[in-house]
mmCIF file with all atom_site columns, C-alpha atoms in Angstrom:
data_model
loop_
_atom_site.group_PDB
_atom_site.id
_atom_site.type_symbol
_atom_site.label_atom_id
_atom_site.label_alt_id
_atom_site.label_comp_id
_atom_site.label_asym_id
_atom_site.label_entity_id
_atom_site.label_seq_id
_atom_site.pdbx_PDB_ins_code
_atom_site.Cartn_x
_atom_site.Cartn_y
_atom_site.Cartn_z
_atom_site.occupancy
_atom_site.B_iso_or_equiv
_atom_site.pdbx_formal_charge
_atom_site.auth_seq_id
_atom_site.auth_comp_id
_atom_site.auth_asym_id
_atom_site.auth_atom_id
_atom_site.pdbx_PDB_model_num
ATOM 1   C CA . ASP A 1 1   ? 3.297   -12.502 16.593  1.00 61.00 ? 5   ASP A CA 1
ATOM 2   C CA . THR A 1 2   ? 1.150   -11.615 13.543  1.00 70.00 ? 6   THR A CA 1
ATOM 3   C CA . ALA A 1 3   ? 0.103   -7.761  13.183  1.00 91.00 ? 7   ALA A CA 1
ATOM 4   C CA . VAL A 1 4   ? -2.022  -8.238  9.819   1.00 96.00 ? 8   VAL A CA 1
ATOM 5   C CA . SER A 1 5   ? -2.856  -11.222 8.597   1.00 96.00 ? 9   SER A CA 1
ATOM 6   C CA . GLN A 1 6   ? -5.117  -12.751 6.125   1.00 97.00 ? 10  GLN A CA 1
ATOM 7   C CA . THR A 1 7   ? -5.453  -16.809 5.038   1.00 97.00 ? 11  THR A CA 1
ATOM 8   C CA . PRO A 1 8   ? -5.594  -17.809 2.264   1.00 97.00 ? 12  PRO A CA 1
ATOM 9   C CA . LYS A 1 9   ? -2.685  -17.082 1.447   1.00 96.00 ? 13  LYS A CA 1
ATOM 10  C CA . TYR A 1 10  ? -3.139  -18.575 -2.517  1.00 97.00 ? 14  TYR A CA 1
ATOM 11  C CA . LEU A 1 11  ? -6.284  -19.383 -3.853  1.00 97.00 ? 15  LEU A CA 1
ATOM 12  C CA . VAL A 1 12  ? -7.271  -21.276 -7.791  1.00 98.00 ? 16  VAL A CA 1
ATOM 13  C CA . THR A 1 13  ? -10.297 -20.661 -8.658  1.00 97.00 ? 17  THR A CA 1
ATOM 14  C CA . GLN A 1 14  ? -12.144 -21.060 -11.910 1.00 97.00 ? 18  GLN A CA 1
ATOM 15  C CA . MET A 1 15  ? -14.270 -18.668 -13.328 1.00 97.00 ? 19  MET A CA 1
ATOM 16  C CA . GLY A 1 16  ? -17.613 -17.976 -12.442 1.00 97.00 ? 20  GLY A CA 1
ATOM 17  C CA . ASN A 1 17  ? -17.059 -19.398 -8.574  1.00 98.00 ? 21  ASN A CA 1
ATOM 18  C CA . ASP A 1 18  ? -17.868 -17.064 -5.507  1.00 98.00 ? 22  ASP A CA 1
ATOM 19  C CA . LYS A 1 19  ? -14.949 -16.699 -2.871  1.00 98.00 ? 23  LYS A CA 1
ATOM 20  C CA . SER A 1 20  ? -13.706 -15.098 -0.019  1.00 98.00 ? 24  SER A CA 1
ATOM 21  C CA . ILE A 1 21  ? -10.329 -14.245 1.385   1.00 98.00 ? 25  ILE A CA 1
ATOM 22  C CA . LYS A 1 22  ? -10.498 -13.296 5.269   1.00 97.00 ? 26  LYS A CA 1
ATOM 23  C CA . CYS A 1 23  ? -8.626  -10.805 7.392   1.00 97.00 ? 27  CYS A CA 1
ATOM 24  C CA . GLU A 1 24  ? -7.328  -10.101 11.167  1.00 97.00 ? 28  GLU A CA 1
ATOM 25  C CA . GLN A 1 25  ? -6.205  -8.524  12.556  1.00 95.00 ? 29  GLN A CA 1
ATOM 26  C CA . ASN A 1 26  ? -4.475  -7.983  16.554  1.00 94.00 ? 30  ASN A CA 1
ATOM 27  C CA . LEU A 1 27  ? -3.637  -4.272  16.842  1.00 92.00 ? 31  LEU A CA 1
ATOM 28  C CA . GLY A 1 28  ? -6.475  -2.571  17.661  1.00 90.00 ? 32  GLY A CA 1
ATOM 29  C CA . HIS A 1 29  ? -6.685  -0.557  14.501  1.00 89.00 ? 33  HIS A CA 1
ATOM 30  C CA . ASP A 1 30  ? -10.041 0.668   14.409  1.00 86.00 ? 34  ASP A CA 1
ATOM 31  C CA . THR A 1 31  ? -9.105  1.483   10.352  1.00 89.00 ? 35  THR A CA 1
ATOM 32  C CA . MET A 1 32  ? -9.053  -1.882  7.820   1.00 91.00 ? 36  MET A CA 1
ATOM 33  C CA . TYR A 1 33  ? -8.845  -1.591  3.964   1.00 93.00 ? 37  TYR A CA 1
ATOM 34  C CA . TRP A 1 34  ? -9.115  -4.118  0.728   1.00 95.00 ? 38  TRP A CA 1
ATOM 35  C CA . TYR A 1 35  ? -5.546  -3.515  -1.551  1.00 95.00 ? 39  TYR A CA 1
ATOM 36  C CA . LYS A 1 36  ? -5.010  -5.145  -4.719  1.00 96.00 ? 40  LYS A CA 1
ATOM 37  C CA . GLN A 1 37  ? -2.298  -5.350  -6.372  1.00 96.00 ? 41  GLN A CA 1
ATOM 38  C CA . ASP A 1 38  ? -1.757  -6.583  -10.059 1.00 93.00 ? 42  ASP A CA 1
ATOM 39  C CA . SER A 1 39  ? 0.923   -8.505  -12.051 1.00 89.00 ? 43  SER A CA 1
ATOM 40  C CA . LYS A 1 40  ? 2.036   -5.219  -13.293 1.00 87.00 ? 44  LYS A CA 1
ATOM 41  C CA . LYS A 1 41  ? 2.969   -4.704  -9.286  1.00 88.00 ? 45  LYS A CA 1
ATOM 42  C CA . PHE A 1 42  ? 0.337   -1.362  -9.451  1.00 92.00 ? 46  PHE A CA 1
ATOM 43  C CA . LEU A 1 43  ? -1.218  -1.077  -5.673  1.00 94.00 ? 47  LEU A CA 1
ATOM 44  C CA . LYS A 1 44  ? -4.553  0.456   -5.635  1.00 93.00 ? 48  LYS A CA 1
ATOM 45  C CA . ILE A 1 45  ? -7.766  0.839   -2.464  1.00 91.00 ? 49  ILE A CA 1
ATOM 46  C CA . MET A 1 46  ? -9.802  -1.463  -3.200  1.00 93.00 ? 50  MET A CA 1
ATOM 47  C CA . PHE A 1 47  ? -12.357 -0.209  0.349   1.00 89.00 ? 51  PHE A CA 1
ATOM 48  C CA . SER A 1 48  ? -11.500 1.519   3.831   1.00 88.00 ? 52  SER A CA 1
ATOM 49  C CA . TYR A 1 49  ? -13.668 0.361   6.813   1.00 89.00 ? 53  TYR A CA 1
ATOM 50  C CA . ASN A 1 50  ? -13.844 1.366   10.242  1.00 82.00 ? 54  ASN A CA 1
ATOM 51  C CA . ASN A 1 51  ? -17.184 0.656   11.992  1.00 71.00 ? 55  ASN A CA 1
ATOM 52  C CA . LYS A 1 52  ? -18.717 4.367   10.749  1.00 70.00 ? 56  LYS A CA 1
ATOM 53  C CA . GLU A 1 53  ? -17.965 3.869   7.488   1.00 80.00 ? 57  GLU A CA 1
ATOM 54  C CA . LEU A 1 54  ? -17.563 2.428   4.288   1.00 83.00 ? 58  LEU A CA 1
ATOM 55  C CA . ILE A 1 55  ? -15.678 4.345   1.659   1.00 79.00 ? 59  ILE A CA 1
ATOM 56  C CA . ILE A 1 56  ? -15.539 2.573   -1.727  1.00 78.00 ? 60  ILE A CA 1
ATOM 57  C CA . ASN A 1 57  ? -12.880 3.073   -5.005  1.00 82.00 ? 61  ASN A CA 1
ATOM 58  C CA . GLU A 1 58  ? -15.700 3.401   -7.318  1.00 78.00 ? 62  GLU A CA 1
ATOM 59  C CA . THR A 1 59  ? -13.876 1.759   -10.215 1.00 86.00 ? 63  THR A CA 1
ATOM 60  C CA . VAL A 1 60  ? -14.522 -1.614  -7.878  1.00 91.00 ? 64  VAL A CA 1
ATOM 61  C CA . PRO A 1 61  ? -17.096 -3.288  -9.407  1.00 93.00 ? 65  PRO A CA 1
ATOM 62  C CA . ASN A 1 62  ? -19.327 -4.415  -7.204  1.00 92.00 ? 66  ASN A CA 1
ATOM 63  C CA . ARG A 1 63  ? -19.315 -8.313  -7.330  1.00 96.00 ? 67  ARG A CA 1
ATOM 64  C CA . PHE A 1 64  ? -16.667 -6.994  -5.047  1.00 96.00 ? 68  PHE A CA 1
ATOM 65  C CA . SER A 1 65  ? -18.017 -6.313  -1.366  1.00 93.00 ? 69  SER A CA 1
ATOM 66  C CA . PRO A 1 66  ? -16.448 -6.227  2.017   1.00 92.00 ? 70  PRO A CA 1
ATOM 67  C CA . LYS A 1 67  ? -17.666 -7.772  5.160   1.00 91.00 ? 71  LYS A CA 1
ATOM 68  C CA . SER A 1 68  ? -16.480 -7.500  8.510   1.00 89.00 ? 72  SER A CA 1
ATOM 69  C CA . PRO A 1 69  ? -18.238 -9.435  11.584  1.00 88.00 ? 73  PRO A CA 1
ATOM 70  C CA . ASP A 1 70  ? -16.444 -7.041  14.281  1.00 88.00 ? 74  ASP A CA 1
ATOM 71  C CA . LYS A 1 71  ? -13.736 -4.561  14.284  1.00 88.00 ? 75  LYS A CA 1
ATOM 72  C CA . ALA A 1 72  ? -11.233 -7.067  14.189  1.00 92.00 ? 76  ALA A CA 1
ATOM 73  C CA . HIS A 1 73  ? -12.169 -8.954  10.845  1.00 94.00 ? 77  HIS A CA 1
ATOM 74  C CA . LEU A 1 74  ? -12.600 -7.554  7.718   1.00 94.00 ? 78  LEU A CA 1
ATOM 75  C CA . ASN A 1 75  ? -13.453 -10.521 4.538   1.00 96.00 ? 79  ASN A CA 1
ATOM 76  C CA . LEU A 1 76  ? -13.866 -9.545  0.840   1.00 97.00 ? 80  LEU A CA 1
ATOM 77  C CA . HIS A 1 77  ? -16.205 -11.247 -1.254  1.00 97.00 ? 81  HIS A CA 1
ATOM 78  C CA . ILE A 1 78  ? -16.077 -11.788 -5.218  1.00 97.00 ? 82  ILE A CA 1
ATOM 79  C CA . ASN A 1 79  ? -18.552 -12.906 -7.041  1.00 97.00 ? 83  ASN A CA 1
ATOM 80  C CA . SER A 1 80  ? -18.225 -14.263 -10.210 1.00 97.00 ? 84  SER A CA 1
ATOM 81  C CA . LEU A 1 81  ? -14.793 -14.533 -9.998  1.00 97.00 ? 85  LEU A CA 1
ATOM 82  C CA . GLU A 1 82  ? -13.609 -13.203 -14.003 1.00 97.00 ? 86  GLU A CA 1
ATOM 83  C CA . LEU A 1 83  ? -9.900  -13.455 -15.084 1.00 97.00 ? 87  LEU A CA 1
ATOM 84  C CA . GLY A 1 84  ? -9.566  -9.973  -14.945 1.00 95.00 ? 88  GLY A CA 1
ATOM 85  C CA . ASP A 1 85  ? -9.468  -10.443 -10.651 1.00 97.00 ? 89  ASP A CA 1
ATOM 86  C CA . SER A 1 86  ? -6.530  -12.441 -10.515 1.00 97.00 ? 90  SER A CA 1
ATOM 87  C CA . ALA A 1 87  ? -4.143  -10.604 -8.840  1.00 97.00 ? 91  ALA A CA 1
ATOM 88  C CA . VAL A 1 88  ? -2.815  -10.156 -4.549  1.00 97.00 ? 92  VAL A CA 1
ATOM 89  C CA . TYR A 1 89  ? -5.436  -8.944  -2.704  1.00 98.00 ? 93  TYR A CA 1
ATOM 90  C CA . PHE A 1 90  ? -4.026  -6.786  0.251   1.00 97.00 ? 94  PHE A CA 1
ATOM 91  C CA . CYS A 1 91  ? -5.740  -6.229  3.551   1.00 97.00 ? 95  CYS A CA 1
ATOM 92  C CA . ALA A 1 92  ? -4.525  -3.758  5.911   1.00 94.00 ? 96  ALA A CA 1
ATOM 93  C CA . SER A 1 93  ? -4.935  -1.619  8.974   1.00 93.00 ? 97  SER A CA 1
ATOM 94  C CA . SER A 1 94  ? -4.858  1.751   11.271  1.00 90.00 ? 98  SER A CA 1
ATOM 95  C CA . ARG A 1 95  ? -5.406  3.800   13.702  1.00 83.00 ? 99  ARG A CA 1
ATOM 96  C CA . ARG A 1 96  ? -7.206  7.203   12.861  1.00 69.00 ? 100 ARG A CA 1
ATOM 97  C CA . GLY A 1 97  ? -5.895  9.935   13.937  1.00 49.00 ? 101 GLY A CA 1
ATOM 98  C CA . GLY A 1 98  ? -2.419  12.027  14.225  1.00 43.00 ? 102 GLY A CA 1
ATOM 99  C CA . GLY A 1 99  ? 1.565   10.297  14.949  1.00 44.00 ? 103 GLY A CA 1
ATOM 100 C CA . ARG A 1 100 ? 3.060   7.483   14.393  1.00 48.00 ? 104 ARG A CA 1
ATOM 101 C CA . SER A 1 101 ? -1.420  6.027   14.640  1.00 56.00 ? 105 SER A CA 1
ATOM 102 C CA . ASP A 1 102 ? -1.170  7.514   10.233  1.00 75.00 ? 106 ASP A CA 1
ATOM 103 C CA . GLU A 1 103 ? 1.014   4.242   9.398   1.00 85.00 ? 107 GLU A CA 1
ATOM 104 C CA . GLN A 1 104 ? -1.155  1.584   8.052   1.00 90.00 ? 108 GLN A CA 1
ATOM 105 C CA . TYR A 1 105 ? -0.192  -2.383  8.315   1.00 93.00 ? 109 TYR A CA 1
ATOM 106 C CA . PHE A 1 106 ? -0.216  -4.149  6.168   1.00 95.00 ? 110 PHE A CA 1
ATOM 107 C CA . GLY A 1 107 ? -1.153  -8.648  6.060   1.00 97.00 ? 111 GLY A CA 1
ATOM 108 C CA . PRO A 1 108 ? 0.983   -11.129 3.954   1.00 96.00 ? 112 PRO A CA 1
ATOM 109 C CA . GLY A 1 109 ? -1.499  -11.202 0.703   1.00 97.00 ? 113 GLY A CA 1
ATOM 110 C CA . THR A 1 110 ? -3.616  -13.772 -0.857  1.00 98.00 ? 114 THR A CA 1
ATOM 111 C CA . ARG A 1 111 ? -2.570  -14.482 -4.672  1.00 97.00 ? 115 ARG A CA 1
ATOM 112 C CA . LEU A 1 112 ? -5.407  -15.013 -6.183  1.00 98.00 ? 116 LEU A CA 1
ATOM 113 C CA . THR A 1 113 ? -5.141  -16.841 -9.706  1.00 97.00 ? 117 THR A CA 1
ATOM 114 C CA . VAL A 1 114 ? -7.864  -17.203 -12.366 1.00 97.00 ? 118 VAL A CA 1
ATOM 115 C CA . THR A 1 115 ? -8.447  -20.070 -14.789 1.00 97.00 ? 119 THR A CA 1
ATOM 116 C CA . GLY B 2 1   ? -9.794  11.896  -6.901  1.00 79.00 ? 8   GLY B CA 1
ATOM 117 C CA . GLU B 2 2   ? -6.004  11.622  -6.096  1.00 87.00 ? 9   GLU B CA 1
ATOM 118 C CA . ASN B 2 3   ? -3.340  10.804  -8.859  1.00 92.00 ? 10  ASN B CA 1
ATOM 119 C CA . VAL B 2 4   ? 0.245   10.061  -8.291  1.00 96.00 ? 11  VAL B CA 1
ATOM 120 C CA . GLU B 2 5   ? 2.630   9.525   -10.142 1.00 97.00 ? 12  GLU B CA 1
ATOM 121 C CA . GLN B 2 6   ? 6.128   7.976   -9.831  1.00 98.00 ? 13  GLN B CA 1
ATOM 122 C CA . HIS B 2 7   ? 10.167  8.514   -11.146 1.00 97.00 ? 14  HIS B CA 1
ATOM 123 C CA . PRO B 2 8   ? 11.999  6.430   -12.367 1.00 98.00 ? 15  PRO B CA 1
ATOM 124 C CA . SER B 2 9   ? 9.657   3.064   -12.810 1.00 97.00 ? 16  SER B CA 1
ATOM 125 C CA . THR B 2 10  ? 12.701  1.714   -12.461 1.00 97.00 ? 17  THR B CA 1
ATOM 126 C CA . LEU B 2 11  ? 16.970  2.422   -11.124 1.00 98.00 ? 18  LEU B CA 1
ATOM 127 C CA . SER B 2 12  ? 20.026  1.031   -10.914 1.00 98.00 ? 19  SER B CA 1
ATOM 128 C CA . VAL B 2 13  ? 22.841  1.957   -9.200  1.00 98.00 ? 20  VAL B CA 1
ATOM 129 C CA . GLN B 2 14  ? 25.546  1.083   -7.644  1.00 98.00 ? 21  GLN B CA 1
ATOM 130 C CA . GLU B 2 15  ? 26.541  0.367   -4.522  1.00 97.00 ? 22  GLU B CA 1
ATOM 131 C CA . GLY B 2 16  ? 27.707  3.267   -1.956  1.00 97.00 ? 23  GLY B CA 1
ATOM 132 C CA . ASP B 2 17  ? 25.708  4.996   -4.713  1.00 97.00 ? 24  ASP B CA 1
ATOM 133 C CA . SER B 2 18  ? 22.713  7.260   -3.841  1.00 98.00 ? 25  SER B CA 1
ATOM 134 C CA . ALA B 2 19  ? 19.203  6.948   -5.333  1.00 98.00 ? 26  ALA B CA 1
ATOM 135 C CA . VAL B 2 20  ? 16.600  8.858   -5.842  1.00 98.00 ? 27  VAL B CA 1
ATOM 136 C CA . ILE B 2 21  ? 12.887  9.039   -6.071  1.00 98.00 ? 28  ILE B CA 1
ATOM 137 C CA . LYS B 2 22  ? 10.306  10.971  -7.532  1.00 98.00 ? 29  LYS B CA 1
ATOM 138 C CA . CYS B 2 23  ? 6.255   11.929  -6.647  1.00 98.00 ? 30  CYS B CA 1
ATOM 139 C CA . THR B 2 24  ? 4.132   14.250  -8.143  1.00 98.00 ? 31  THR B CA 1
ATOM 140 C CA . TYR B 2 25  ? 0.281   13.779  -6.396  1.00 97.00 ? 32  TYR B CA 1
ATOM 141 C CA . SER B 2 26  ? -3.162  16.352  -7.584  1.00 95.00 ? 33  SER B CA 1
ATOM 142 C CA . ASP B 2 27  ? -4.631  16.586  -4.280  1.00 92.00 ? 34  ASP B CA 1
ATOM 143 C CA . SER B 2 28  ? -3.698  20.031  -2.647  1.00 91.00 ? 35  SER B CA 1
ATOM 144 C CA . ALA B 2 29  ? -6.433  18.557  0.505   1.00 89.00 ? 36  ALA B CA 1
ATOM 145 C CA . SER B 2 30  ? -3.638  15.064  0.768   1.00 91.00 ? 37  SER B CA 1
ATOM 146 C CA . ASN B 2 31  ? -1.212  15.590  3.976   1.00 89.00 ? 38  ASN B CA 1
ATOM 147 C CA . TYR B 2 32  ? 0.099   12.749  4.164   1.00 92.00 ? 39  TYR B CA 1
ATOM 148 C CA . PHE B 2 33  ? 2.348   10.744  2.854   1.00 95.00 ? 40  PHE B CA 1
ATOM 149 C CA . PRO B 2 34  ? 4.351   7.853   3.050   1.00 96.00 ? 41  PRO B CA 1
ATOM 150 C CA . TRP B 2 35  ? 6.604   5.460   1.887   1.00 97.00 ? 42  TRP B CA 1
ATOM 151 C CA . TYR B 2 36  ? 6.829   1.539   1.688   1.00 97.00 ? 43  TYR B CA 1
ATOM 152 C CA . LYS B 2 37  ? 8.915   -0.772  0.926   1.00 98.00 ? 44  LYS B CA 1
ATOM 153 C CA . GLN B 2 38  ? 8.337   -4.401  -0.777  1.00 97.00 ? 45  GLN B CA 1
ATOM 154 C CA . GLU B 2 39  ? 10.508  -6.915  -0.890  1.00 96.00 ? 46  GLU B CA 1
ATOM 155 C CA . LEU B 2 40  ? 9.620   -9.567  -3.924  1.00 93.00 ? 47  LEU B CA 1
ATOM 156 C CA . GLY B 2 41  ? 6.533   -11.797 -2.151  1.00 92.00 ? 48  GLY B CA 1
ATOM 157 C CA . LYS B 2 42  ? 6.489   -9.503  0.877   1.00 95.00 ? 49  LYS B CA 1
ATOM 158 C CA . ARG B 2 43  ? 4.596   -7.499  1.794   1.00 96.00 ? 50  ARG B CA 1
ATOM 159 C CA . PRO B 2 44  ? 4.565   -3.670  1.697   1.00 96.00 ? 51  PRO B CA 1
ATOM 160 C CA . GLN B 2 45  ? 6.329   -1.737  4.706   1.00 95.00 ? 52  GLN B CA 1
ATOM 161 C CA . LEU B 2 46  ? 6.889   1.190   5.684   1.00 95.00 ? 53  LEU B CA 1
ATOM 162 C CA . ILE B 2 47  ? 9.328   3.179   5.956   1.00 96.00 ? 54  ILE B CA 1
ATOM 163 C CA . ILE B 2 48  ? 9.884   6.358   6.092   1.00 96.00 ? 55  ILE B CA 1
ATOM 164 C CA . ASP B 2 49  ? 6.629   9.027   5.557   1.00 94.00 ? 56  ASP B CA 1
ATOM 165 C CA . ILE B 2 50  ? 5.730   13.602  5.903   1.00 93.00 ? 57  ILE B CA 1
ATOM 166 C CA . ARG B 2 51  ? 3.286   14.764  7.038   1.00 90.00 ? 58  ARG B CA 1
ATOM 167 C CA . SER B 2 52  ? 1.640   18.306  5.249   1.00 85.00 ? 59  SER B CA 1
ATOM 168 C CA . ASN B 2 53  ? 3.347   20.324  8.167   1.00 84.00 ? 60  ASN B CA 1
ATOM 169 C CA . VAL B 2 54  ? 6.388   19.063  8.045   1.00 83.00 ? 61  VAL B CA 1
ATOM 170 C CA . GLY B 2 55  ? 8.825   20.124  3.720   1.00 90.00 ? 62  GLY B CA 1
ATOM 171 C CA . GLU B 2 56  ? 12.018  17.119  5.302   1.00 94.00 ? 63  GLU B CA 1
ATOM 172 C CA . LYS B 2 57  ? 12.981  14.454  7.738   1.00 94.00 ? 64  LYS B CA 1
ATOM 173 C CA . LYS B 2 58  ? 14.880  11.687  7.495   1.00 96.00 ? 65  LYS B CA 1
ATOM 174 C CA . ASP B 2 59  ? 16.093  8.440   9.362   1.00 94.00 ? 66  ASP B CA 1
ATOM 175 C CA . GLN B 2 60  ? 19.288  7.537   9.633   1.00 96.00 ? 67  GLN B CA 1
ATOM 176 C CA . ARG B 2 61  ? 20.243  7.365   5.550   1.00 97.00 ? 68  ARG B CA 1
ATOM 177 C CA . ILE B 2 62  ? 16.616  7.590   3.707   1.00 98.00 ? 69  ILE B CA 1
ATOM 178 C CA . ALA B 2 63  ? 15.808  11.264  3.475   1.00 98.00 ? 70  ALA B CA 1
ATOM 179 C CA . VAL B 2 64  ? 11.974  12.188  2.650   1.00 98.00 ? 71  VAL B CA 1
ATOM 180 C CA . THR B 2 65  ? 10.884  16.168  0.735   1.00 97.00 ? 72  THR B CA 1
ATOM 181 C CA . LEU B 2 66  ? 7.727   17.551  0.954   1.00 96.00 ? 73  LEU B CA 1
ATOM 182 C CA . ASN B 2 67  ? 7.272   20.930  -1.338  1.00 95.00 ? 74  ASN B CA 1
ATOM 183 C CA . LYS B 2 68  ? 4.149   21.194  -1.362  1.00 93.00 ? 75  LYS B CA 1
ATOM 184 C CA . THR B 2 69  ? 3.005   24.454  -3.625  1.00 93.00 ? 76  THR B CA 1
ATOM 185 C CA . ALA B 2 70  ? 4.605   22.310  -6.058  1.00 94.00 ? 77  ALA B CA 1
ATOM 186 C CA . LYS B 2 71  ? 2.908   19.740  -5.109  1.00 95.00 ? 78  LYS B CA 1
ATOM 187 C CA . HIS B 2 72  ? 5.296   16.414  -5.056  1.00 95.00 ? 79  HIS B CA 1
ATOM 188 C CA . PHE B 2 73  ? 7.725   15.030  -2.900  1.00 97.00 ? 80  PHE B CA 1
ATOM 189 C CA . SER B 2 74  ? 11.187  12.764  -3.370  1.00 98.00 ? 81  SER B CA 1
ATOM 190 C CA . LEU B 2 75  ? 12.568  9.470   -1.480  1.00 98.00 ? 82  LEU B CA 1
ATOM 191 C CA . HIS B 2 76  ? 16.228  9.798   -0.688  1.00 98.00 ? 83  HIS B CA 1
ATOM 192 C CA . ILE B 2 77  ? 18.613  6.642   -0.473  1.00 98.00 ? 84  ILE B CA 1
ATOM 193 C CA . THR B 2 78  ? 22.047  7.231   0.503   1.00 97.00 ? 85  THR B CA 1
ATOM 194 C CA . GLU B 2 79  ? 25.605  4.726   0.625   1.00 98.00 ? 86  GLU B CA 1
ATOM 195 C CA . THR B 2 80  ? 22.863  1.973   -1.135  1.00 98.00 ? 87  THR B CA 1
ATOM 196 C CA . GLN B 2 81  ? 23.574  -1.412  -0.126  1.00 97.00 ? 88  GLN B CA 1
ATOM 197 C CA . PRO B 2 82  ? 21.988  -5.126  -1.637  1.00 96.00 ? 89  PRO B CA 1
ATOM 198 C CA . GLU B 2 83  ? 19.554  -4.919  0.664   1.00 96.00 ? 90  GLU B CA 1
ATOM 199 C CA . ASP B 2 84  ? 17.887  -1.967  -0.369  1.00 98.00 ? 91  ASP B CA 1
ATOM 200 C CA . SER B 2 85  ? 16.858  -3.943  -4.103  1.00 98.00 ? 92  SER B CA 1
ATOM 201 C CA . ALA B 2 86  ? 13.377  -3.648  -3.894  1.00 98.00 ? 93  ALA B CA 1
ATOM 202 C CA . VAL B 2 87  ? 10.316  -1.628  -5.014  1.00 97.00 ? 94  VAL B CA 1
ATOM 203 C CA . TYR B 2 88  ? 9.312   1.689   -4.052  1.00 98.00 ? 95  TYR B CA 1
ATOM 204 C CA . PHE B 2 89  ? 6.185   3.115   -2.680  1.00 98.00 ? 96  PHE B CA 1
ATOM 205 C CA . CYS B 2 90  ? 5.205   6.548   -2.456  1.00 98.00 ? 97  CYS B CA 1
ATOM 206 C CA . ALA B 2 91  ? 1.514   7.274   -1.241  1.00 96.00 ? 98  ALA B CA 1
ATOM 207 C CA . ALA B 2 92  ? -1.079  10.337  -1.288  1.00 95.00 ? 99  ALA B CA 1
ATOM 208 C CA . ARG B 2 93  ? -3.069  10.413  2.080   1.00 90.00 ? 100 ARG B CA 1
ATOM 209 C CA . ASN B 2 94  ? -6.851  12.505  0.735   1.00 80.00 ? 101 ASN B CA 1
ATOM 210 C CA . ALA B 2 95  ? -8.885  13.162  3.298   1.00 71.00 ? 102 ALA B CA 1
ATOM 211 C CA . GLY B 2 96  ? -11.023 10.309  3.196   1.00 68.00 ? 103 GLY B CA 1
ATOM 212 C CA . ASN B 2 97  ? -7.541  8.806   5.011   1.00 73.00 ? 104 ASN B CA 1
ATOM 213 C CA . MET B 2 98  ? -8.539  6.615   1.669   1.00 80.00 ? 105 MET B CA 1
ATOM 214 C CA . LEU B 2 99  ? -3.557  5.958   0.857   1.00 88.00 ? 106 LEU B CA 1
ATOM 215 C CA . THR B 2 100 ? -3.291  5.810   -2.970  1.00 92.00 ? 107 THR B CA 1
ATOM 216 C CA . PHE B 2 101 ? -0.324  4.222   -4.200  1.00 95.00 ? 108 PHE B CA 1
ATOM 217 C CA . GLY B 2 102 ? 2.210   5.518   -7.358  1.00 97.00 ? 109 GLY B CA 1
ATOM 218 C CA . GLY B 2 103 ? 3.636   3.303   -9.960  1.00 96.00 ? 110 GLY B CA 1
ATOM 219 C CA . GLY B 2 104 ? 6.582   2.265   -8.045  1.00 97.00 ? 111 GLY B CA 1
ATOM 220 C CA . THR B 2 105 ? 9.989   2.574   -8.972  1.00 98.00 ? 112 THR B CA 1
ATOM 221 C CA . ARG B 2 106 ? 12.270  -1.219  -8.330  1.00 97.00 ? 113 ARG B CA 1
ATOM 222 C CA . LEU B 2 107 ? 15.378  -0.555  -7.371  1.00 98.00 ? 114 LEU B CA 1
ATOM 223 C CA . MET B 2 108 ? 18.050  -2.272  -7.554  1.00 98.00 ? 115 MET B CA 1
ATOM 224 C CA . VAL B 2 109 ? 21.459  -2.064  -6.404  1.00 97.00 ? 116 VAL B CA 1
ATOM 225 C CA . LYS B 2 110 ? 24.145  -3.968  -8.065  1.00 96.00 ? 117 LYS B CA 1
ATOM 226 C CA . PRO B 2 111 ? 27.185  -4.527  -6.021  1.00 92.00 ? 118 PRO B CA 1
#
């Protein structure tokens, strides 16, 4: 019973294309995130989103945009893909509040390769 | 913004020995410090966390300590086993609920 799922698992595309990665969580969480993990394994927050606010890491190019059709989904759209966008992208979710609910649950990741 | 530094970047220990990974953070407003374990090709998974009102927390073979004054926290793994081999990430959460991760530590436990 998958808690946070992402599709596709692998994505190979050419420079200049536009692509999307989908994320869904069935945990009833109200906050979702996107992270980028580069080839050196650095994990970097890109976005934090709940139904009230979007927080954007200022270093993220505006070619990247999150879109949330509902509370359980946060998709990542990338325009005009560049070679440097190649990485593993992880979606995560959490519930606001104290206690164990601080935990962020990660999806399985999407390995994006731009050629 | 928050900056988290993690050391060492690689750590090799003999099975049964202890392993210690250290992190420092810059934002004194950060209030939550999780540790994640990531096995090769897998997702990061939470192994232990600590909040800013606690100095130490233990869960079986793993423990985390936090020094708020010095702004550093550490992960301790005792009686290491080969299955502990993975990349470990520390993180700090600021008031905006955003996690900033350290650069990771590749732990190798030799049987």
